[in-house]
Short mmCIF file of C-alpha atoms in Angstrom, two decimals:
data_model
loop_
_atom_site.label_atom_id
_atom_site.label_comp_id
_atom_site.label_asym_id
_atom_site.label_seq_id
_atom_site.Cartn_x
_atom_site.Cartn_y
_atom_site.Cartn_z
CA MET A 1 43.16 149.25 113.26
CA PHE A 2 42.66 149.39 117.24
CA ARG A 3 38.87 148.70 117.93
CA PRO A 4 37.04 146.54 120.37
CA HIS A 5 36.32 143.44 119.00
CA VAL A 6 32.49 143.58 120.32
CA PRO A 7 31.28 147.08 120.70
CA VAL A 8 29.82 148.21 123.97
CA ASN A 9 27.41 150.60 125.28
CA PRO A 10 30.19 153.44 126.03
CA LEU A 11 27.85 154.96 128.93
CA PRO A 12 29.60 155.61 132.34
CA THR A 13 26.38 153.46 133.75
CA GLY A 14 28.61 150.27 134.93
CA LEU A 15 26.47 147.81 133.06
CA VAL A 16 28.39 146.88 129.70
CA SER A 17 25.94 145.98 127.15
CA PRO A 18 26.70 145.11 124.02
CA LEU A 19 25.15 146.35 120.64
CA ILE A 20 23.67 142.77 119.28
CA GLN A 21 20.04 142.76 119.70
CA PHE A 22 18.31 139.58 119.29
CA THR A 23 15.05 140.12 117.52
CA ALA A 24 13.62 136.67 116.79
CA PRO A 25 12.36 134.73 120.05
CA ALA A 26 13.98 131.64 120.90
CA THR A 27 12.18 128.57 120.22
CA THR A 28 11.87 125.79 123.19
CA VAL A 29 13.25 122.35 123.28
CA GLU A 30 11.46 119.37 125.16
CA PRO A 31 13.89 117.19 126.39
CA MET A 32 13.87 113.72 125.28
CA ALA A 33 13.46 110.44 127.31
CA CYS A 34 16.52 108.18 127.83
CA ASN A 35 16.60 104.56 127.91
CA HIS A 36 19.46 103.86 130.04
CA ASP A 37 20.48 103.09 133.73
CA HIS A 38 21.13 106.37 135.60
CA THR A 39 22.67 104.26 138.79
CA SER A 40 26.62 105.45 139.27
CA ALA A 41 29.59 102.64 138.19
CA PRO A 42 30.69 100.63 140.50
CA VAL A 43 33.94 101.84 142.26
CA PRO A 44 37.02 99.86 141.73
CA VAL A 45 39.13 98.40 144.93
CA ALA A 46 42.16 100.53 145.71
CA THR A 47 44.95 97.57 146.14
CA SER A 48 47.55 98.35 148.80
CA ARG A 49 50.31 97.57 146.98
CA SER A 50 52.31 100.23 145.83
CA THR A 51 52.54 100.67 142.04
CA VAL A 52 56.65 100.48 141.98
CA GLN A 53 58.34 97.41 143.80
CA LEU A 54 62.26 97.34 144.32
CA THR A 55 63.71 93.90 144.57
CA PRO A 56 67.28 93.92 146.23
CA GLY A 57 68.97 93.72 142.99
CA SER A 58 67.40 97.13 141.78
CA ALA A 59 67.49 98.52 145.16
CA ILE A 60 71.33 98.04 144.70
CA ALA A 61 71.57 99.23 141.29
CA LEU A 62 69.43 102.68 142.00
CA ALA A 63 71.71 102.95 144.60
CA ALA A 64 74.94 102.33 142.64
CA GLY A 65 73.35 104.96 140.20
CA GLY A 66 72.91 107.34 142.66
CA GLY A 67 76.41 107.43 143.82
CA ALA A 68 77.86 107.20 139.95
CA VAL A 69 75.30 110.65 139.91
CA VAL A 70 76.87 112.22 143.12
CA LEU A 71 80.58 111.24 142.01
CA VAL A 72 79.85 112.51 138.50
CA VAL A 73 78.23 116.00 139.95
CA GLY A 74 81.29 116.30 142.68
CA THR A 75 83.91 116.00 140.25
CA VAL A 76 82.54 118.66 138.00
CA LEU A 77 82.40 121.10 140.71
CA VAL A 78 85.65 120.46 142.08
CA SER A 79 87.00 121.22 138.52
CA LEU A 80 84.87 123.86 138.21
CA LEU A 81 86.25 125.52 141.58
CA LEU A 82 89.84 124.52 140.96
CA ALA A 83 89.28 126.29 137.46
CA VAL A 84 88.21 129.67 139.08
CA THR A 85 90.74 129.14 141.72
CA ILE A 86 93.55 128.98 139.06
CA THR A 87 92.45 131.73 137.49
CA GLY A 88 92.21 133.69 140.43
CA VAL A 89 95.81 132.90 141.26
CA SER A 90 96.98 133.58 138.05
CA VAL A 91 95.15 137.48 137.39
CA ALA A 92 96.68 137.82 141.18
CA LEU A 93 100.18 137.21 139.93
CA VAL A 94 99.86 138.95 136.80
CA ALA A 95 98.85 141.77 139.03
CA VAL A 96 102.13 141.92 141.30
CA VAL A 97 104.50 141.56 138.32
CA LEU A 98 102.50 144.36 136.68
CA ARG A 99 103.12 146.50 139.88
CA LEU A 100 106.21 145.94 140.23
CA LEU A 101 107.39 146.97 136.52
CA ILE A 102 105.37 149.59 136.84
CA ARG A 103 107.28 150.59 140.00
CA ASP A 104 110.63 149.95 138.13
CA MET A 105 109.63 152.20 135.32
CA GLN A 106 109.00 154.83 137.44
CA LYS A 107 112.00 154.89 139.29
CA GLY A 108 113.86 154.90 136.02
CA ARG A 109 115.78 152.06 135.74
#
């Protein structure tokens, strides 16, 4: 089940030789002559203009979109921080109340 797919020579010579032996001699193939030109193709000239052009209107829209993203992410982060703060304060308040209740129970009131 866990056998190697290609059997190898188990001798510790450092050379790994597969057990597949070729018996028939390889035939030689002559290259065929081609009938086309081997010169290189012309290189296109690079333009100096950038691929993305911003007009004043699109720049303003991009800035407004970025500002909106910053405001939304900021609002989410502040609300998460506020939730953690409220949770921490409420846990501390419960701990103080429980401490007072346990102290009153130990005094026997």
